[in-house]
Short mmCIF file of C-alpha atoms and ligand atoms in Angstrom, two decimals:
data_model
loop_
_atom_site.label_atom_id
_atom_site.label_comp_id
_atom_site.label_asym_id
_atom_site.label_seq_id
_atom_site.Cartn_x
_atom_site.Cartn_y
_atom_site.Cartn_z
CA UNK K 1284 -64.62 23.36 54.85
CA UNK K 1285 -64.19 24.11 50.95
CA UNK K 1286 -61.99 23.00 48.23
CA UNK K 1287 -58.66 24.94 49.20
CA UNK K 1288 -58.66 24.43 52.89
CA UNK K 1289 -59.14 20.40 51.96
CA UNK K 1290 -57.02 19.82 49.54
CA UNK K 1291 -54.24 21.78 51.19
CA UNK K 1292 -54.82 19.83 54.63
CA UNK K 1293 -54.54 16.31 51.98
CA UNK K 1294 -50.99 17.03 51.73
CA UNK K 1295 -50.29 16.90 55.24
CA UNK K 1296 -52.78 14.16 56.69
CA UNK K 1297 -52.32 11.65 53.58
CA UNK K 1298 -55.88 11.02 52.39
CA UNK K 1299 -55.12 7.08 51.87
CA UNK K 1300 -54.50 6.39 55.82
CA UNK K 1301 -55.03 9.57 57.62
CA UNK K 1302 -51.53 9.49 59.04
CA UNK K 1303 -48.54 12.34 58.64
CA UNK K 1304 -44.64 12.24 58.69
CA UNK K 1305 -43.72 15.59 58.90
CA UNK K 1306 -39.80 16.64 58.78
CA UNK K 1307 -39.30 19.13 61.72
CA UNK K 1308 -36.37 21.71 60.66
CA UNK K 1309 -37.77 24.89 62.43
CA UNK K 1310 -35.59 25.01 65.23
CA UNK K 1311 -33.28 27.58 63.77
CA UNK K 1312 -35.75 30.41 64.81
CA UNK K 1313 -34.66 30.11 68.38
CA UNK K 1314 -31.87 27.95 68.66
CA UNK K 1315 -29.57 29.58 65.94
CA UNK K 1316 -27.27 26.95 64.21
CA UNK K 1317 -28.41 23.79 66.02
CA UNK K 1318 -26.21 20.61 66.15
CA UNK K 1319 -26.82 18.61 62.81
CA UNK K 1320 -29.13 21.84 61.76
CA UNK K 1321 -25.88 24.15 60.86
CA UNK K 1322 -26.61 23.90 57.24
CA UNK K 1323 -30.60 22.90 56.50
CA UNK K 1324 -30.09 22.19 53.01
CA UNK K 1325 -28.07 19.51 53.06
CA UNK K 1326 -30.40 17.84 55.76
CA UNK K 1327 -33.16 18.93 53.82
CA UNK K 1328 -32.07 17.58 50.47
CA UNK K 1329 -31.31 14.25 51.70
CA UNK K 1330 -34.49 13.84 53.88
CA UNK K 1331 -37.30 15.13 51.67
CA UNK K 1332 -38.29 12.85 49.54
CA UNK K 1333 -38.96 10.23 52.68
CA UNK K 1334 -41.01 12.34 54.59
CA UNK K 1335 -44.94 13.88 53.52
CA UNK K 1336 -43.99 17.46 54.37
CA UNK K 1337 -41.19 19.63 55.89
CA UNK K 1338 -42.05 22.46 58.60
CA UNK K 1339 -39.67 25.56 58.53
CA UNK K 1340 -39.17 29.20 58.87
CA UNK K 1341 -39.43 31.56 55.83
CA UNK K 1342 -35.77 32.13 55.61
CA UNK K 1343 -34.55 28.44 55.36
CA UNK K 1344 -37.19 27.64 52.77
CA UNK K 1345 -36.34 31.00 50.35
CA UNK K 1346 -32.02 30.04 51.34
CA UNK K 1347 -32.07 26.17 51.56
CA UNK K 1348 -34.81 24.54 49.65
CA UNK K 1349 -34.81 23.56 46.11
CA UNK K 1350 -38.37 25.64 44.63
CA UNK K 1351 -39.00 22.67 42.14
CA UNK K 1352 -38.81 20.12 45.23
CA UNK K 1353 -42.34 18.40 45.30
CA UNK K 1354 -43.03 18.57 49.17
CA UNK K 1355 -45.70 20.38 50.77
CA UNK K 1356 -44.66 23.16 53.27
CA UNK K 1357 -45.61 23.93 57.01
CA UNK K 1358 -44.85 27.18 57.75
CA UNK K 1359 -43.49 28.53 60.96
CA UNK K 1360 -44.63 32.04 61.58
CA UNK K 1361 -44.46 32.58 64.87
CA UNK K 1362 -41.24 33.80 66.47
CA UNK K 1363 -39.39 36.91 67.98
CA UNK K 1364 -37.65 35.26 70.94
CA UNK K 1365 -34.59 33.10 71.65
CA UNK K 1366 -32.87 30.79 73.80
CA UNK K 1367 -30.70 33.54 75.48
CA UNK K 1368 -33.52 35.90 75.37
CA UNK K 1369 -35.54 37.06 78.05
CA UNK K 1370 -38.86 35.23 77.58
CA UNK K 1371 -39.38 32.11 75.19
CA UNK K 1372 -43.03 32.33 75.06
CA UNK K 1373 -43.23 36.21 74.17
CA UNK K 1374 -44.01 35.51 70.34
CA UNK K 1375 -45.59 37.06 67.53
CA UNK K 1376 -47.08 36.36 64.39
CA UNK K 1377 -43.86 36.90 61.98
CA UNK K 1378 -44.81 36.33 58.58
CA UNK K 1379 -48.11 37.74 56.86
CA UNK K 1380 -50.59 35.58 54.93
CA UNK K 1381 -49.60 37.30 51.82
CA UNK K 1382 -45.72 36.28 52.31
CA UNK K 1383 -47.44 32.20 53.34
CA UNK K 1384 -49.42 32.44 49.87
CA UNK K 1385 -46.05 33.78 47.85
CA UNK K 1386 -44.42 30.71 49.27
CA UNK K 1387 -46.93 28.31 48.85
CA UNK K 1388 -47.25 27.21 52.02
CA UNK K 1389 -49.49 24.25 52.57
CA UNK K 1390 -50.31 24.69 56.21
CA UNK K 1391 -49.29 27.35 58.82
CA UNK K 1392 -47.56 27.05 62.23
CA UNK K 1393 -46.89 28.90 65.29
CA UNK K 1394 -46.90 27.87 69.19
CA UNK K 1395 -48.98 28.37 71.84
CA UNK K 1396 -47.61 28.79 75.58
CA UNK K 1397 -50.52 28.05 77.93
CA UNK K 1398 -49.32 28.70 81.29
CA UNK K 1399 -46.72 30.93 80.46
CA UNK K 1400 -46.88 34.48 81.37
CA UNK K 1401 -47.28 35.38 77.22
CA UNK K 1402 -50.34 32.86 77.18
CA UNK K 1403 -52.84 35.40 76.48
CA UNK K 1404 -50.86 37.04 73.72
CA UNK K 1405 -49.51 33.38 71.86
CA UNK K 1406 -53.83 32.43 72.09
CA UNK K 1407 -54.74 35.38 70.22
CA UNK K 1408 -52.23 34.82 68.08
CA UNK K 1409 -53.38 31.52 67.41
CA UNK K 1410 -57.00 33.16 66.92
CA UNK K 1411 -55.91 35.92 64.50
CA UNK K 1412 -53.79 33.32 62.24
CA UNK K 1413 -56.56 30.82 62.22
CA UNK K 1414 -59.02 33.82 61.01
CA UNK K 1415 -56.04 35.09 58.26
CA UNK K 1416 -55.87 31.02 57.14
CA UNK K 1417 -59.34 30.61 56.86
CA UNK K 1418 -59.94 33.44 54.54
CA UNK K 1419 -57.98 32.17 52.02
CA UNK K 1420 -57.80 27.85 52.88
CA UNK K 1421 -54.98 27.95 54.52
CA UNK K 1422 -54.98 25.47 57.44
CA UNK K 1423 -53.01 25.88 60.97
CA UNK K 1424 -51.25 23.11 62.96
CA UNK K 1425 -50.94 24.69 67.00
CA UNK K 1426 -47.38 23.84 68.64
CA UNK K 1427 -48.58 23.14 72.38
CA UNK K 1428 -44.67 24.91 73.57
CA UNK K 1429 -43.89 24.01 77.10
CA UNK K 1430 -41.63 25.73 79.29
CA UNK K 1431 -38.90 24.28 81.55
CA UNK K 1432 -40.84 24.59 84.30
CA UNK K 1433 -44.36 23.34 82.87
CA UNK K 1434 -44.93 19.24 83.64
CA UNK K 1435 -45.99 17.66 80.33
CA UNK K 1436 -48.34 15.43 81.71
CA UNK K 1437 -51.62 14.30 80.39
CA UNK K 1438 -53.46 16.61 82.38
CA UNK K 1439 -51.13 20.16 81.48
CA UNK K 1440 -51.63 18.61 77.43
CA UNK K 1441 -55.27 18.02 77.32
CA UNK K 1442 -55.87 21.56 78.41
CA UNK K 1443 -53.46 23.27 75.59
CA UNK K 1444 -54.28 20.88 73.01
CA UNK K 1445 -58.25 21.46 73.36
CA UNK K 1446 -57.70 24.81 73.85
CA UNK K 1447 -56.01 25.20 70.63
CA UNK K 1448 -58.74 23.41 68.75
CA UNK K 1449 -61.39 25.58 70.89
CA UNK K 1450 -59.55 28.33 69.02
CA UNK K 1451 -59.93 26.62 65.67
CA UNK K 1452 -56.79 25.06 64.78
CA UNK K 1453 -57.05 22.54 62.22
CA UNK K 1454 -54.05 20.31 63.90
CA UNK K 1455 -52.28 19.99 67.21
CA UNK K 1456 -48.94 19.38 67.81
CA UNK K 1457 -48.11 18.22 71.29
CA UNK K 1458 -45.73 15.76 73.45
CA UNK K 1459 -46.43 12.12 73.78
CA UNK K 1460 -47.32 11.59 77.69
CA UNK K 1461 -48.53 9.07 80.50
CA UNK K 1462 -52.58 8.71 79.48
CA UNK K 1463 -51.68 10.13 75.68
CA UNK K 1464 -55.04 8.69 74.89
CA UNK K 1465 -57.35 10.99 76.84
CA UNK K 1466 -55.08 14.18 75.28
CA UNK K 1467 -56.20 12.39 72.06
CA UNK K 1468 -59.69 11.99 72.96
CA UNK K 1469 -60.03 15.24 74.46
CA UNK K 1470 -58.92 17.36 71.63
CA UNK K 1471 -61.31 17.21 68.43
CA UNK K 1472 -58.92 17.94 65.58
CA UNK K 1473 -55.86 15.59 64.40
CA UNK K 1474 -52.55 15.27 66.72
CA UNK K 1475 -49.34 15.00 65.90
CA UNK K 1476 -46.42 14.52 68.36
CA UNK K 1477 -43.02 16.39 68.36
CA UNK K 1478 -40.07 14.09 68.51
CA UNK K 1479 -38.05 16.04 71.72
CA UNK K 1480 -34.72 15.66 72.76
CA UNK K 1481 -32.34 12.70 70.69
CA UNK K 1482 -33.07 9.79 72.14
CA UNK K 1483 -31.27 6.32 70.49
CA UNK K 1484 -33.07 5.24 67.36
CA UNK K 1485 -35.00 2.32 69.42
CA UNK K 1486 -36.31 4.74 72.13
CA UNK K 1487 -37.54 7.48 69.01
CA UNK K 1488 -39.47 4.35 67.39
CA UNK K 1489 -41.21 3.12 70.19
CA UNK K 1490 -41.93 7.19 71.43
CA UNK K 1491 -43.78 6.89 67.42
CA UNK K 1492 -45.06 3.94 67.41
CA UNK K 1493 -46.90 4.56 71.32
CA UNK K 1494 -48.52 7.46 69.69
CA UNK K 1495 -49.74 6.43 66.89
CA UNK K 1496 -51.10 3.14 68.87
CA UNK K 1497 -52.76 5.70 71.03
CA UNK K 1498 -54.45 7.86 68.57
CA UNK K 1499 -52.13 10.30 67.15
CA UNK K 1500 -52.46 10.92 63.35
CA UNK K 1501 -48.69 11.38 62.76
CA UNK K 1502 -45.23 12.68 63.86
CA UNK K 1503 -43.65 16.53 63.49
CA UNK K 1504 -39.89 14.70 63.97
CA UNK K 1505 -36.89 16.63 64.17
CA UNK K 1506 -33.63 15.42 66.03
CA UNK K 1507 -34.34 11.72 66.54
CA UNK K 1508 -34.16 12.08 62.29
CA UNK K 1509 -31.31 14.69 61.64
CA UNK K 1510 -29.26 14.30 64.61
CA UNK K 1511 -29.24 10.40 64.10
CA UNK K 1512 -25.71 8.97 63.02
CA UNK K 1513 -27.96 7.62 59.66
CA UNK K 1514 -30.55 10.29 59.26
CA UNK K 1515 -32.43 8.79 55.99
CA UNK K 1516 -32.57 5.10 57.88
CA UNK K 1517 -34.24 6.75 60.54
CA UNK K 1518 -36.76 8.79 58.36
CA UNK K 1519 -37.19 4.95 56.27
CA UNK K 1520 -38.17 3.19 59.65
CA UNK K 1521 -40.37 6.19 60.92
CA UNK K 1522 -42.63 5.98 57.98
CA UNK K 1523 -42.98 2.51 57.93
CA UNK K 1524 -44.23 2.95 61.58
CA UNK K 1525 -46.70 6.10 60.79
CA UNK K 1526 -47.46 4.41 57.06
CA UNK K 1527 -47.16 0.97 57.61
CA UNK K 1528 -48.48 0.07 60.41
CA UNK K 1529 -44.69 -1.44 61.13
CA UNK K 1530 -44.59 -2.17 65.07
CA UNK K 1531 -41.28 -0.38 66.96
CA UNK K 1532 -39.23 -3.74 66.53
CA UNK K 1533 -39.77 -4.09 63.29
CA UNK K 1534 -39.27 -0.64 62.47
CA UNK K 1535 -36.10 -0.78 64.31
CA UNK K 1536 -34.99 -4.08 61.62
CA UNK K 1537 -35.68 -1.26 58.76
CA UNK K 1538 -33.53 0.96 60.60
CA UNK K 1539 -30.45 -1.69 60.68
CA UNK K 1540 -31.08 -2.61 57.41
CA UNK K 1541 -30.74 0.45 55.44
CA UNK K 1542 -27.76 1.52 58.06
CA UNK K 1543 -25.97 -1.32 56.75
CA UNK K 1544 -26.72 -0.31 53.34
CA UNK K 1545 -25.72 3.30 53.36
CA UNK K 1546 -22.60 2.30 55.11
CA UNK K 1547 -21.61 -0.60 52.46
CA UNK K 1548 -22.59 2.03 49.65
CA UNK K 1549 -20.49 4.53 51.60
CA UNK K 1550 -17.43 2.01 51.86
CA UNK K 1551 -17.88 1.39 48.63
CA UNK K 1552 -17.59 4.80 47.14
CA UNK K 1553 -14.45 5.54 49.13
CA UNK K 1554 -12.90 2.58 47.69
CA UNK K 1555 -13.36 3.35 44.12
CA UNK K 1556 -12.44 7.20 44.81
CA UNK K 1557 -8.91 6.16 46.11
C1 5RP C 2630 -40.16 23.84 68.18
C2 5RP C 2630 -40.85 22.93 67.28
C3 5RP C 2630 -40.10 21.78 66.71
O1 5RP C 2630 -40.36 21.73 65.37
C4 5RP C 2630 -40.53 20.54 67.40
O2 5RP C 2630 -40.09 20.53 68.72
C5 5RP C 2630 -40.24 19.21 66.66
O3 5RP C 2630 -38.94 18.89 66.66
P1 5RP C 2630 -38.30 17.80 67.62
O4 5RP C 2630 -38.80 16.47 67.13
O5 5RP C 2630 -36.83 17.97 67.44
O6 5RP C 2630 -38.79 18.05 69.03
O7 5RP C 2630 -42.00 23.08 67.01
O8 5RP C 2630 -41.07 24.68 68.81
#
């Protein structure tokens, strides 16, 4: 692997504990204006600077990120489909190497739908991004998309996860499942879990804290952070279980604790405003 490729996949995977907090605020490029997600910079702003990297489309990072913020970027370029559209796995590659390089990007995403009736095309996707990162050390973390209809079970993960390494992604991003260990042991390069739906703040640390205990490297955390009542608390008592080693409970007392103390600071600016 040379120089570029490693030092770019150092900003994602910390070198100092080979563990990841990445800020998921991609959802935009299917969902539209998601709940919480209506304006990304503010979200972004406030969350940055607790998290190792952020992963979003193009668009938000040119309209909603600062350019002198200090945080590595995972780019989403795969895309071409929505929620109301006809097929959620039809994708394609949407934004050239050239455009990642302008932006700096630090790694490069974009889903795969095994199963789906796109799963040929989203693979060789996969394949032809992989090639365009590796020409110029770019690396590529593989979203393992499931449908509606597909069962995310150990057995359905294992098979998209090792494909996508098969295929040469650097990381895997996948669901945590029943068994999560044998998706882990099964699939030669890093994995990272997605967060999912909002669940409350104790059922998003312990869905962390099970997959890091099992063998994932990290978290790619969206709405259990920015749809949380107290957003930065919950990034806080994430890292602390991906960086720290923090179990779920205690995680959870980091969580309370910094709640309390945004909403004291928050009192206390509304006092001295009136
Ligand atoms: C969508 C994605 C999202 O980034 C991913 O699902 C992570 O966000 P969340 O924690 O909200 O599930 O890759 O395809």
């Amino acid at each position: 692997m040379d120089w570029g490729m490693r030092n770019r996949l150092s900003k994602i995977i910390k070198p100092d504990d080979s563990r990841c907090l990445m800020l998921a605020v991609d959802h935009g490029y299917f969902l539209g204006p998601t709940d919480k997600l209506e304006v990304p910079s503010t979200i972004i702003g406030s969350l940055a600077q607790f998290v190792d990297s952020i992963m979003l489309t193009r668009g938000i990072l040119r309209t909603s990120v600062n350019p002198a913020l200090d945080v590595p970027i995972v780019l989403r370029v795969s895309g071409g489909s929505t929620i109301v559209g006809e097929d959620l796995s039809n994708e394609e590659i949407t934004t050239s190497i050239e455009e990642a390089i302008r932006l700096n990007a630090s790694c490069l995403a974009l889903s795969v739908f095994v199963g789906s009736k796109y799963e040929h095309q989203s693979l060789s996707n996969l394949a032809r991004l992989i090639d365009e990162g590796e020409k110029y050390g770019i690396p590529v973390l593989a979203v393992t998309a499931v449908g509606k209809e597909m069962v995310r079970d150990a057995r359905y993960l294992s098979l998209a996860c090792r494909v996508a390494a098969e295929l040469g992604a650097h990381i895997v991003k996948t669901y945590y499942c029943d068994n999560f260990r044998s998706v882990v042991t099964g699939c030669p390069v890093p994995v990272v879990i997605a967060g999912g739906k909002k669940l409350t703040e104790m059922d998003a640390l312990n869905l962390a804290f099970n997959a890091i205990r099992d063998g994932a490297v990290g978290v790619d955390m969206g709405r259990n952070i920015w749809q949380s009542e107290f957003p930065v608390p919950m990034a806080k008592a994430v890292k602390t279980i991906v960086h720290d080693n923090y179990s779920a409970d205690e995680a959870y007392k980091v969580f309370k604790h910094e709640k309390t103390s945004s909403e004291t600071k928050a009192w206390v600016g509304n006092a001295t405003s009136d």
